[in-house]
Each structure stands twice: as structure tokens, then as C-alpha cells.
Amino acid sequence: GFDSGKDGFIDLMELKMMMEKLGAPQTHLGLKSMIREVDEDYDGKLSFREFLLIFHRAAAGELQEESGLMALARLSEIDVSTEGVRGAREFFEAKAQALSVRSKFEEELREEQEEKKRMEEDREQRRAAFKELQSTFCS
């Protein structure tokens, strides 16, 4: 999931994935400055509390328009003032959940496609072998 480390924090890599999934990929520097903007304890990652800060700051108009945090706040479509902390926590956890589910799903899909391709290739080989066999009889 976003919190793939399952430690209740979102680190740089997890934030990177999150922003990509939200359709607003950030540069490494952009991600770092996003974290720095709300990283109160300077541990280089976002706790749930710090994650909430993003939305409070967005609501209070304290975020730079072009900052990644603004994009995150807008794309997450979560309104802390109406949904409150509970809504945000559910969002935080649901997002983490959804990411891990989705990547599992994508993995299964890929395996399925590879399996299909293998079967196609097997079939092709059998067909070729059969043709060869036929030609030895028919020549």
C-alpha cells in the first residue's frame, strides 16, 4: 500500500507511489520538499498527524498553489473540515489498503497474461512440430 512499510508512516517512496496513483507524479526534490513542509519532527516521513496537516493547511489557504501538497490535497478529494479527522484517517488507511490490493491485482493480471503468452507459444511449437511431421509423411 502507500504505507507499504506498514509502520503507520508514509515515506518518500510511498509518497512517490501515492502521487503517481493520484496522477500528479513529483520529482525527487518535489517529494522531499512536500515532506519537509509538514514534517514537524524532521524524521523525513509523514505520520498521520503530519498527513492531516496537509489538508488543514490547504483548507486554510497556507499551501503554495504549485506545491505537491496542494495537488495531493486537491486530488485526494478529502475535506478535513467536513469529514473530520475520522474521515481523513479512513482515507489514509483506505489509500494504503487500496494500493496494496491494486498492486496485487496488477501482479496477478500480469501473471495471467504471461501464462496466456506461454500457452500460445506452446501451441505454436506444437503446430510447427506437427507440420514438420506431416511434411515428412507427405514428401
Short mmCIF file of N, CA, C and O in Angstrom, two decimals:
data_model
loop_
_atom_site.label_atom_id
_atom_site.label_comp_id
_atom_site.label_asym_id
_atom_site.label_seq_id
_atom_site.Cartn_x
_atom_site.Cartn_y
_atom_site.Cartn_z
N GLY A 1 0.83 -1.19 0.00
CA GLY A 1 0.00 0.00 0.00
C GLY A 1 0.87 1.24 0.00
O GLY A 1 2.06 1.14 -0.18
N PHE A 2 0.27 2.42 0.19
CA PHE A 2 1.07 3.64 0.27
C PHE A 2 2.00 3.45 1.42
O PHE A 2 3.16 3.77 1.38
N ASP A 3 1.42 2.93 2.51
CA ASP A 3 2.23 2.69 3.69
C ASP A 3 2.72 1.26 3.57
O ASP A 3 2.37 0.41 4.36
N SER A 4 3.54 1.00 2.54
CA SER A 4 3.90 -0.39 2.28
C SER A 4 4.80 -0.92 3.38
O SER A 4 4.91 -2.11 3.59
N GLY A 5 5.45 0.00 4.11
CA GLY A 5 6.26 -0.44 5.24
C GLY A 5 5.38 -0.82 6.41
O GLY A 5 5.85 -1.36 7.39
N LYS A 6 4.07 -0.54 6.31
CA LYS A 6 3.09 -0.89 7.35
C LYS A 6 3.50 -0.36 8.72
O LYS A 6 3.29 -0.99 9.73
N ASP A 7 4.13 0.84 8.73
CA ASP A 7 4.60 1.34 10.02
C ASP A 7 3.80 2.55 10.47
O ASP A 7 4.17 3.25 11.38
N GLY A 8 2.69 2.82 9.79
CA GLY A 8 1.89 3.97 10.16
C GLY A 8 2.48 5.27 9.67
O GLY A 8 2.07 6.34 10.07
N PHE A 9 3.46 5.16 8.79
CA PHE A 9 4.07 6.35 8.20
C PHE A 9 4.06 6.23 6.69
O PHE A 9 4.02 5.14 6.15
N ILE A 10 4.13 7.37 6.03
CA ILE A 10 4.31 7.36 4.58
C ILE A 10 5.68 7.96 4.32
O ILE A 10 5.95 9.10 4.67
N ASP A 11 6.58 7.15 3.75
CA ASP A 11 7.93 7.65 3.49
C ASP A 11 8.02 8.16 2.06
O ASP A 11 7.04 8.18 1.33
N LEU A 12 9.20 8.55 1.66
CA LEU A 12 9.40 9.17 0.35
C LEU A 12 8.93 8.27 -0.79
O LEU A 12 8.20 8.71 -1.67
N MET A 13 9.32 6.99 -0.75
CA MET A 13 8.93 6.08 -1.83
C MET A 13 7.42 5.89 -1.86
O MET A 13 6.81 5.80 -2.92
N GLU A 14 6.84 5.81 -0.68
CA GLU A 14 5.39 5.59 -0.60
C GLU A 14 4.65 6.83 -1.09
O GLU A 14 3.64 6.73 -1.78
N LEU A 15 5.19 8.00 -0.75
CA LEU A 15 4.59 9.25 -1.20
C LEU A 15 4.70 9.35 -2.72
O LEU A 15 3.77 9.78 -3.41
N LYS A 16 5.82 8.89 -3.24
CA LYS A 16 6.05 8.90 -4.69
C LYS A 16 4.97 8.07 -5.40
O LYS A 16 4.35 8.50 -6.36
N MET A 17 4.73 6.86 -4.87
CA MET A 17 3.71 5.98 -5.45
C MET A 17 2.32 6.61 -5.35
O MET A 17 1.53 6.54 -6.27
N MET A 18 2.07 7.22 -4.19
CA MET A 18 0.78 7.82 -3.94
C MET A 18 0.52 8.93 -4.95
O MET A 18 -0.57 9.00 -5.54
N MET A 19 1.51 9.77 -5.19
CA MET A 19 1.34 10.89 -6.11
C MET A 19 1.18 10.39 -7.55
O MET A 19 0.43 10.95 -8.34
N GLU A 20 1.89 9.30 -7.89
CA GLU A 20 1.76 8.74 -9.23
C GLU A 20 0.35 8.20 -9.43
O GLU A 20 -0.28 8.41 -10.45
N LYS A 21 -0.16 7.49 -8.40
CA LYS A 21 -1.50 6.93 -8.49
C LYS A 21 -2.55 8.03 -8.57
O LYS A 21 -3.59 7.87 -9.19
N LEU A 22 -2.27 9.17 -7.93
CA LEU A 22 -3.21 10.30 -7.96
C LEU A 22 -3.10 11.06 -9.28
O LEU A 22 -3.86 11.97 -9.54
N GLY A 23 -2.11 10.66 -10.09
CA GLY A 23 -1.96 11.30 -11.39
C GLY A 23 -1.19 12.61 -11.33
O GLY A 23 -1.32 13.45 -12.21
N ALA A 24 -0.39 12.80 -10.27
CA ALA A 24 0.41 14.02 -10.15
C ALA A 24 1.82 13.68 -9.72
O ALA A 24 2.25 14.03 -8.63
N PRO A 25 2.55 12.93 -10.58
CA PRO A 25 3.89 12.49 -10.20
C PRO A 25 4.80 13.66 -9.86
O PRO A 25 4.69 14.73 -10.45
N GLN A 26 5.66 13.47 -8.86
CA GLN A 26 6.56 14.52 -8.40
C GLN A 26 8.01 14.11 -8.62
O GLN A 26 8.32 12.93 -8.64
N THR A 27 8.87 15.10 -8.75
CA THR A 27 10.30 14.80 -8.80
C THR A 27 10.77 14.43 -7.41
O THR A 27 10.05 14.66 -6.42
N HIS A 28 11.97 13.87 -7.33
CA HIS A 28 12.53 13.50 -6.04
C HIS A 28 12.60 14.73 -5.12
O HIS A 28 12.23 14.67 -3.95
N LEU A 29 13.05 15.84 -5.70
CA LEU A 29 13.13 17.08 -4.93
C LEU A 29 11.76 17.56 -4.48
O LEU A 29 11.58 18.03 -3.37
N GLY A 30 10.80 17.44 -5.40
CA GLY A 30 9.43 17.84 -5.08
C GLY A 30 8.88 17.06 -3.91
O GLY A 30 8.26 17.62 -3.00
N LEU A 31 9.13 15.76 -3.92
CA LEU A 31 8.66 14.89 -2.84
C LEU A 31 9.32 15.28 -1.52
O LEU A 31 8.67 15.35 -0.48
N LYS A 32 10.63 15.53 -1.59
CA LYS A 32 11.36 15.92 -0.38
C LYS A 32 10.79 17.20 0.22
O LYS A 32 10.62 17.31 1.42
N SER A 33 10.50 18.17 -0.67
CA SER A 33 10.00 19.43 -0.14
C SER A 33 8.57 19.29 0.36
O SER A 33 8.16 19.97 1.30
N MET A 34 7.82 18.37 -0.24
CA MET A 34 6.46 18.10 0.25
C MET A 34 6.53 17.61 1.69
O MET A 34 5.80 18.07 2.56
N ILE A 35 7.42 16.65 1.92
CA ILE A 35 7.56 16.09 3.27
C ILE A 35 8.07 17.17 4.22
O ILE A 35 7.54 17.36 5.31
N ARG A 36 9.07 17.93 3.75
CA ARG A 36 9.67 18.94 4.62
C ARG A 36 8.64 19.98 5.08
O ARG A 36 8.70 20.46 6.21
N GLU A 37 7.69 20.29 4.21
CA GLU A 37 6.69 21.31 4.54
C GLU A 37 5.84 20.96 5.75
O GLU A 37 5.37 21.85 6.45
N VAL A 38 5.60 19.68 5.99
CA VAL A 38 4.73 19.31 7.12
C VAL A 38 5.41 18.37 8.11
O VAL A 38 4.79 17.91 9.05
N ASP A 39 6.69 18.11 7.89
CA ASP A 39 7.41 17.16 8.73
C ASP A 39 7.84 17.82 10.03
O ASP A 39 8.94 18.32 10.16
N GLU A 40 6.94 17.82 11.00
CA GLU A 40 7.20 18.55 12.25
C GLU A 40 8.34 17.98 13.07
O GLU A 40 9.05 18.69 13.75
N ASP A 41 8.49 16.66 13.01
CA ASP A 41 9.54 16.07 13.85
C ASP A 41 10.80 15.75 13.05
O ASP A 41 11.69 15.06 13.53
N TYR A 42 10.86 16.24 11.82
CA TYR A 42 12.06 16.09 10.98
C TYR A 42 12.56 14.66 10.85
O TYR A 42 13.76 14.42 10.86
N ASP A 43 11.63 13.70 10.75
CA ASP A 43 12.10 12.32 10.59
C ASP A 43 12.07 11.91 9.12
O ASP A 43 12.33 10.76 8.79
N GLY A 44 11.75 12.84 8.24
CA GLY A 44 11.80 12.56 6.81
C GLY A 44 10.65 11.72 6.28
O GLY A 44 10.71 11.20 5.18
N LYS A 45 9.61 11.56 7.10
CA LYS A 45 8.43 10.84 6.61
C LYS A 45 7.19 11.46 7.23
O LYS A 45 7.28 12.27 8.15
N LEU A 46 6.04 11.07 6.72
CA LEU A 46 4.79 11.65 7.19
C LEU A 46 4.06 10.71 8.14
O LEU A 46 3.75 9.59 7.79
N SER A 47 3.80 11.23 9.34
CA SER A 47 2.93 10.48 10.24
C SER A 47 1.50 10.85 9.87
O SER A 47 1.28 11.76 9.07
N PHE A 48 0.55 10.19 10.47
CA PHE A 48 -0.84 10.51 10.16
C PHE A 48 -1.15 11.96 10.53
O PHE A 48 -1.82 12.67 9.80
N ARG A 49 -0.60 12.39 11.66
CA ARG A 49 -0.80 13.77 12.12
C ARG A 49 -0.29 14.76 11.08
O ARG A 49 -0.95 15.76 10.76
N GLU A 50 0.89 14.48 10.56
CA GLU A 50 1.50 15.37 9.57
C GLU A 50 0.72 15.32 8.25
O GLU A 50 0.58 16.33 7.56
N PHE A 51 0.22 14.14 7.96
CA PHE A 51 -0.61 13.95 6.76
C PHE A 51 -1.85 14.85 6.85
O PHE A 51 -2.23 15.53 5.91
N LEU A 52 -2.45 14.87 8.04
CA LEU A 52 -3.63 15.71 8.28
C LEU A 52 -3.32 17.18 8.09
O LEU A 52 -4.16 17.95 7.61
N LEU A 53 -2.13 17.56 8.52
CA LEU A 53 -1.70 18.96 8.41
C LEU A 53 -1.83 19.47 6.98
O LEU A 53 -2.17 20.63 6.76
N ILE A 54 -1.51 18.59 6.02
CA ILE A 54 -1.58 18.97 4.61
C ILE A 54 -2.97 19.52 4.31
O ILE A 54 -3.12 20.58 3.70
N PHE A 55 -4.00 18.81 4.77
CA PHE A 55 -5.37 19.18 4.45
C PHE A 55 -5.81 20.42 5.21
O PHE A 55 -6.52 21.26 4.67
N HIS A 56 -5.34 20.53 6.46
CA HIS A 56 -5.68 21.71 7.24
C HIS A 56 -5.05 22.94 6.60
O HIS A 56 -5.68 23.99 6.48
N ARG A 57 -3.79 22.79 6.18
CA ARG A 57 -3.11 23.93 5.55
C ARG A 57 -3.75 24.29 4.22
O ARG A 57 -3.86 25.46 3.88
N ALA A 58 -4.16 23.26 3.48
CA ALA A 58 -4.82 23.52 2.21
C ALA A 58 -6.11 24.29 2.44
O ALA A 58 -6.40 25.27 1.77
N ALA A 59 -6.87 23.83 3.44
CA ALA A 59 -8.15 24.47 3.76
C ALA A 59 -7.94 25.91 4.23
O ALA A 59 -8.75 26.79 3.95
N ALA A 60 -6.84 26.13 4.92
CA ALA A 60 -6.56 27.47 5.45
C ALA A 60 -5.87 28.36 4.41
O ALA A 60 -5.54 29.50 4.68
N GLY A 61 -5.65 27.79 3.22
CA GLY A 61 -5.02 28.56 2.16
C GLY A 61 -3.55 28.84 2.42
O GLY A 61 -3.00 29.84 1.95
N GLU A 62 -2.90 27.95 3.18
CA GLU A 62 -1.50 28.18 3.54
C GLU A 62 -0.52 27.44 2.64
O GLU A 62 0.68 27.46 2.88
N LEU A 63 -1.03 26.75 1.64
CA LEU A 63 -0.13 26.00 0.77
C LEU A 63 0.12 26.76 -0.52
O LEU A 63 -0.77 27.41 -1.05
N GLN A 64 1.34 26.62 -1.02
CA GLN A 64 1.65 27.20 -2.32
C GLN A 64 0.81 26.50 -3.38
O GLN A 64 0.70 25.29 -3.40
N GLU A 65 0.26 27.29 -4.27
CA GLU A 65 -0.61 26.77 -5.33
C GLU A 65 0.07 25.65 -6.11
O GLU A 65 -0.53 24.65 -6.45
N GLU A 66 1.38 25.81 -6.38
CA GLU A 66 2.06 24.84 -7.25
C GLU A 66 2.75 23.74 -6.43
O GLU A 66 3.44 22.90 -6.98
N SER A 67 2.55 23.77 -5.12
CA SER A 67 3.23 22.75 -4.31
C SER A 67 2.56 21.39 -4.48
O SER A 67 1.36 21.29 -4.75
N GLY A 68 3.36 20.35 -4.33
CA GLY A 68 2.85 18.98 -4.45
C GLY A 68 1.78 18.71 -3.42
O GLY A 68 0.85 17.94 -3.66
N LEU A 69 1.92 19.36 -2.25
CA LEU A 69 0.94 19.15 -1.19
C LEU A 69 -0.44 19.63 -1.62
O LEU A 69 -1.45 19.02 -1.31
N MET A 70 -0.45 20.75 -2.36
CA MET A 70 -1.72 21.29 -2.83
C MET A 70 -2.36 20.29 -3.79
O MET A 70 -3.57 20.03 -3.72
N ALA A 71 -1.54 19.71 -4.66
CA ALA A 71 -2.04 18.71 -5.61
C ALA A 71 -2.59 17.51 -4.85
O ALA A 71 -3.67 17.00 -5.16
N LEU A 72 -1.86 17.09 -3.83
CA LEU A 72 -2.28 15.94 -3.03
C LEU A 72 -3.62 16.24 -2.36
O LEU A 72 -4.56 15.44 -2.42
N ALA A 73 -3.71 17.44 -1.76
CA ALA A 73 -4.94 17.81 -1.06
C ALA A 73 -6.11 17.85 -2.03
O ALA A 73 -7.20 17.37 -1.73
N ARG A 74 -5.86 18.41 -3.21
CA ARG A 74 -6.95 18.57 -4.16
C ARG A 74 -7.37 17.22 -4.75
O ARG A 74 -8.55 16.92 -4.85
N LEU A 75 -6.39 16.41 -5.13
CA LEU A 75 -6.70 15.15 -5.80
C LEU A 75 -7.26 14.09 -4.86
O LEU A 75 -7.94 13.18 -5.29
N SER A 76 -6.94 14.22 -3.59
CA SER A 76 -7.43 13.22 -2.63
C SER A 76 -8.91 13.43 -2.38
O SER A 76 -9.58 12.55 -1.86
N GLU A 77 -9.39 14.63 -2.74
CA GLU A 77 -10.80 14.94 -2.56
C GLU A 77 -11.27 14.60 -1.17
O GLU A 77 -12.27 13.92 -0.97
N ILE A 78 -10.52 15.06 -0.19
CA ILE A 78 -10.95 14.83 1.18
C ILE A 78 -11.01 16.18 1.84
O ILE A 78 -10.10 16.98 1.74
N ASP A 79 -12.14 16.48 2.46
CA ASP A 79 -12.33 17.77 3.10
C ASP A 79 -12.30 17.55 4.61
O ASP A 79 -13.25 17.07 5.20
N VAL A 80 -11.17 17.89 5.20
CA VAL A 80 -10.99 17.61 6.62
C VAL A 80 -12.03 18.34 7.46
O VAL A 80 -12.51 17.82 8.47
N SER A 81 -12.43 19.52 7.02
CA SER A 81 -13.38 20.27 7.84
C SER A 81 -14.74 19.59 7.87
O SER A 81 -15.42 19.61 8.89
N THR A 82 -15.15 18.97 6.76
CA THR A 82 -16.45 18.31 6.77
C THR A 82 -16.34 16.86 7.21
O THR A 82 -17.18 16.36 7.94
N GLU A 83 -15.28 16.19 6.75
CA GLU A 83 -15.18 14.77 7.09
C GLU A 83 -14.53 14.55 8.44
O GLU A 83 -14.64 13.49 9.02
N GLY A 84 -13.82 15.58 8.89
CA GLY A 84 -13.19 15.47 10.18
C GLY A 84 -12.03 14.50 10.16
O GLY A 84 -11.70 13.90 9.15
N VAL A 85 -11.44 14.35 11.32
CA VAL A 85 -10.25 13.52 11.43
C VAL A 85 -10.55 12.07 11.10
O VAL A 85 -9.76 11.38 10.50
N ARG A 86 -11.74 11.61 11.47
CA ARG A 86 -12.06 10.21 11.22
C ARG A 86 -12.06 9.93 9.73
O ARG A 86 -11.49 8.94 9.28
N GLY A 87 -12.69 10.82 8.98
CA GLY A 87 -12.73 10.64 7.54
C GLY A 87 -11.33 10.61 6.95
O GLY A 87 -11.03 9.79 6.08
N ALA A 88 -10.49 11.48 7.47
CA ALA A 88 -9.12 11.54 6.95
C ALA A 88 -8.36 10.27 7.30
O ALA A 88 -7.61 9.74 6.49
N ARG A 89 -8.56 9.77 8.51
CA ARG A 89 -7.86 8.55 8.89
C ARG A 89 -8.32 7.39 8.02
O ARG A 89 -7.52 6.58 7.57
N GLU A 90 -9.62 7.33 7.79
CA GLU A 90 -10.14 6.26 6.94
C GLU A 90 -9.56 6.39 5.54
O GLU A 90 -9.21 5.40 4.91
N PHE A 91 -9.45 7.63 5.07
CA PHE A 91 -8.86 7.85 3.75
C PHE A 91 -7.41 7.37 3.74
O PHE A 91 -6.99 6.66 2.83
N PHE A 92 -6.67 7.77 4.76
CA PHE A 92 -5.25 7.42 4.89
C PHE A 92 -5.10 5.90 4.84
O PHE A 92 -4.28 5.36 4.11
N GLU A 93 -5.95 5.22 5.61
CA GLU A 93 -5.85 3.76 5.68
C GLU A 93 -6.40 3.09 4.42
O GLU A 93 -5.83 2.12 3.93
N ALA A 94 -7.48 3.64 3.89
CA ALA A 94 -8.07 3.07 2.68
C ALA A 94 -7.10 3.19 1.52
O ALA A 94 -6.94 2.27 0.73
N LYS A 95 -6.43 4.34 1.44
CA LYS A 95 -5.46 4.56 0.38
C LYS A 95 -4.33 3.53 0.48
O LYS A 95 -3.92 2.94 -0.50
N ALA A 96 -3.85 3.32 1.70
CA ALA A 96 -2.78 2.36 1.92
C ALA A 96 -3.24 0.97 1.50
O ALA A 96 -2.54 0.22 0.84
N GLN A 97 -4.47 0.66 1.89
CA GLN A 97 -5.07 -0.63 1.57
C GLN A 97 -5.21 -0.79 0.05
O GLN A 97 -4.80 -1.78 -0.52
N ALA A 98 -5.80 0.22 -0.57
CA ALA A 98 -6.10 0.16 -2.00
C ALA A 98 -4.84 -0.05 -2.81
O ALA A 98 -4.83 -0.79 -3.78
N LEU A 99 -3.77 0.60 -2.38
CA LEU A 99 -2.53 0.49 -3.13
C LEU A 99 -2.02 -0.93 -3.12
O LEU A 99 -1.59 -1.46 -4.13
N SER A 100 -2.04 -1.56 -1.94
CA SER A 100 -1.50 -2.91 -1.87
C SER A 100 -2.42 -3.88 -2.61
O SER A 100 -1.95 -4.79 -3.27
N VAL A 101 -3.72 -3.65 -2.52
CA VAL A 101 -4.66 -4.51 -3.26
C VAL A 101 -4.43 -4.35 -4.75
O VAL A 101 -4.33 -5.30 -5.48
N ARG A 102 -4.30 -3.07 -5.18
CA ARG A 102 -4.16 -2.83 -6.61
C ARG A 102 -2.88 -3.43 -7.15
O ARG A 102 -2.88 -4.02 -8.21
N SER A 103 -1.79 -3.29 -6.42
CA SER A 103 -0.54 -3.83 -6.94
C SER A 103 -0.60 -5.35 -6.99
O SER A 103 -0.02 -5.97 -7.87
N LYS A 104 -1.32 -5.96 -6.05
CA LYS A 104 -1.50 -7.41 -6.06
C LYS A 104 -2.31 -7.80 -7.30
O LYS A 104 -1.97 -8.72 -8.02
N PHE A 105 -3.37 -7.01 -7.55
CA PHE A 105 -4.23 -7.25 -8.71
C PHE A 105 -3.43 -7.13 -10.00
O PHE A 105 -3.52 -7.97 -10.88
N GLU A 106 -2.60 -6.07 -10.09
CA GLU A 106 -1.80 -5.86 -11.29
C GLU A 106 -0.83 -7.02 -11.50
O GLU A 106 -0.58 -7.44 -12.62
N GLU A 107 -0.31 -7.53 -10.39
CA GLU A 107 0.63 -8.63 -10.47
C GLU A 107 -0.05 -9.88 -11.00
O GLU A 107 0.48 -10.58 -11.86
N GLU A 108 -1.26 -10.15 -10.47
CA GLU A 108 -2.00 -11.33 -10.92
C GLU A 108 -2.35 -11.21 -12.39
O GLU A 108 -2.29 -12.18 -13.14
N LEU A 109 -2.73 -10.01 -12.80
CA LEU A 109 -3.07 -9.77 -14.19
C LEU A 109 -1.88 -10.06 -15.08
O LEU A 109 -2.00 -10.70 -16.12
N ARG A 110 -0.71 -9.59 -14.65
CA ARG A 110 0.50 -9.77 -15.44
C ARG A 110 0.84 -11.25 -15.54
O ARG A 110 1.17 -11.75 -16.61
N GLU A 111 0.70 -11.96 -14.44
CA GLU A 111 0.99 -13.40 -14.45
C GLU A 111 0.05 -14.12 -15.40
O GLU A 111 0.45 -15.02 -16.13
N GLU A 112 -1.21 -13.68 -15.38
CA GLU A 112 -2.21 -14.30 -16.25
C GLU A 112 -1.83 -14.10 -17.71
O GLU A 112 -1.94 -15.01 -18.53
N GLN A 113 -1.41 -12.88 -18.03
CA GLN A 113 -1.05 -12.58 -19.41
C GLN A 113 0.18 -13.36 -19.85
O GLN A 113 0.26 -13.83 -20.98
N GLU A 114 1.14 -13.49 -18.92
CA GLU A 114 2.34 -14.25 -19.26
C GLU A 114 2.00 -15.72 -19.48
O GLU A 114 2.53 -16.36 -20.37
N GLU A 115 1.08 -16.22 -18.65
CA GLU A 115 0.63 -17.60 -18.78
C GLU A 115 -0.01 -17.81 -20.16
O GLU A 115 0.28 -18.78 -20.85
N LYS A 116 -0.86 -16.85 -20.56
CA LYS A 116 -1.51 -16.91 -21.87
C LYS A 116 -0.48 -16.95 -22.98
O LYS A 116 -0.60 -17.72 -23.93
N LYS A 117 0.53 -16.08 -22.83
CA LYS A 117 1.55 -16.00 -23.86
C LYS A 117 2.30 -17.32 -23.96
O LYS A 117 2.57 -17.81 -25.05
N ARG A 118 2.60 -17.90 -22.80
CA ARG A 118 3.31 -19.19 -22.79
C ARG A 118 2.48 -20.25 -23.50
O ARG A 118 3.01 -21.03 -24.29
N MET A 119 1.19 -20.28 -23.22
CA MET A 119 0.33 -21.28 -23.85
C MET A 119 0.28 -21.08 -25.36
O MET A 119 0.32 -22.04 -26.12
N GLU A 120 0.20 -19.80 -25.78
CA GLU A 120 0.22 -19.50 -27.21
C GLU A 120 1.49 -20.04 -27.85
O GLU A 120 1.46 -20.67 -28.90
N GLU A 121 2.61 -19.77 -27.18
CA GLU A 121 3.90 -20.21 -27.74
C GLU A 121 3.98 -21.73 -27.80
O GLU A 121 4.47 -22.29 -28.78
N ASP A 122 3.47 -22.39 -26.76
CA ASP A 122 3.43 -23.85 -26.76
C ASP A 122 2.63 -24.35 -27.96
O ASP A 122 3.04 -25.27 -28.65
N ARG A 123 1.48 -23.71 -28.15
CA ARG A 123 0.60 -24.13 -29.22
C ARG A 123 1.31 -23.96 -30.56
O ARG A 123 1.25 -24.83 -31.43
N GLU A 124 1.98 -22.81 -30.71
CA GLU A 124 2.72 -22.55 -31.95
C GLU A 124 3.77 -23.65 -32.19
O GLU A 124 3.90 -24.15 -33.29
N GLN A 125 4.48 -23.99 -31.12
CA GLN A 125 5.53 -25.00 -31.26
C GLN A 125 4.95 -26.35 -31.65
O GLN A 125 5.48 -27.04 -32.50
N ARG A 126 3.81 -26.68 -31.00
CA ARG A 126 3.18 -27.95 -31.34
C ARG A 126 2.74 -27.97 -32.79
O ARG A 126 2.91 -28.95 -33.50
N ARG A 127 2.17 -26.83 -33.20
CA ARG A 127 1.70 -26.73 -34.57
C ARG A 127 2.87 -26.90 -35.54
O ARG A 127 2.78 -27.62 -36.54
N ALA A 128 3.97 -26.25 -35.26
CA ALA A 128 5.15 -26.32 -36.12
C ALA A 128 5.67 -27.75 -36.18
O ALA A 128 6.00 -28.27 -37.24
N ALA A 129 5.71 -28.39 -35.00
CA ALA A 129 6.20 -29.76 -34.93
C ALA A 129 5.29 -30.68 -35.75
O ALA A 129 5.75 -31.55 -36.47
N PHE A 130 3.99 -30.46 -35.65
CA PHE A 130 3.02 -31.27 -36.36
C PHE A 130 3.21 -31.10 -37.87
O PHE A 130 3.20 -32.06 -38.62
N LYS A 131 3.39 -29.84 -38.29
CA LYS A 131 3.61 -29.56 -39.71
C LYS A 131 4.85 -30.29 -40.22
O LYS A 131 4.86 -30.85 -41.32
N GLU A 132 5.89 -30.24 -39.40
CA GLU A 132 7.12 -30.89 -39.78
C GLU A 132 6.89 -32.39 -39.97
O GLU A 132 7.33 -33.02 -40.93
N LEU A 133 6.17 -32.94 -39.00
CA LEU A 133 5.83 -34.36 -39.02
C LEU A 133 5.06 -34.68 -40.29
O LEU A 133 5.36 -35.66 -40.99
N GLN A 134 4.06 -33.84 -40.58
CA GLN A 134 3.23 -34.04 -41.76
C GLN A 134 4.09 -34.06 -43.02
O GLN A 134 3.93 -34.92 -43.88
N SER A 135 4.99 -33.08 -43.09
CA SER A 135 5.77 -32.97 -44.32
C SER A 135 6.67 -34.17 -44.54
O SER A 135 6.93 -34.57 -45.65
N THR A 136 7.10 -34.81 -43.43
CA THR A 136 7.94 -35.99 -43.63
C THR A 136 7.11 -37.12 -44.22
O THR A 136 7.57 -37.92 -45.00
N PHE A 137 5.82 -37.20 -43.82
CA PHE A 137 4.95 -38.24 -44.35
C PHE A 137 4.55 -37.95 -45.79
O PHE A 137 4.40 -38.87 -46.58
N CYS A 138 4.33 -36.68 -46.07
CA CYS A 138 3.74 -36.33 -47.36
C CYS A 138 4.78 -36.14 -48.45
O CYS A 138 4.42 -36.00 -49.61
N SER A 139 6.05 -36.09 -48.09
CA SER A 139 7.02 -35.77 -49.14
C SER A 139 7.28 -37.00 -50.00
O SER A 139 7.08 -38.14 -49.58
#
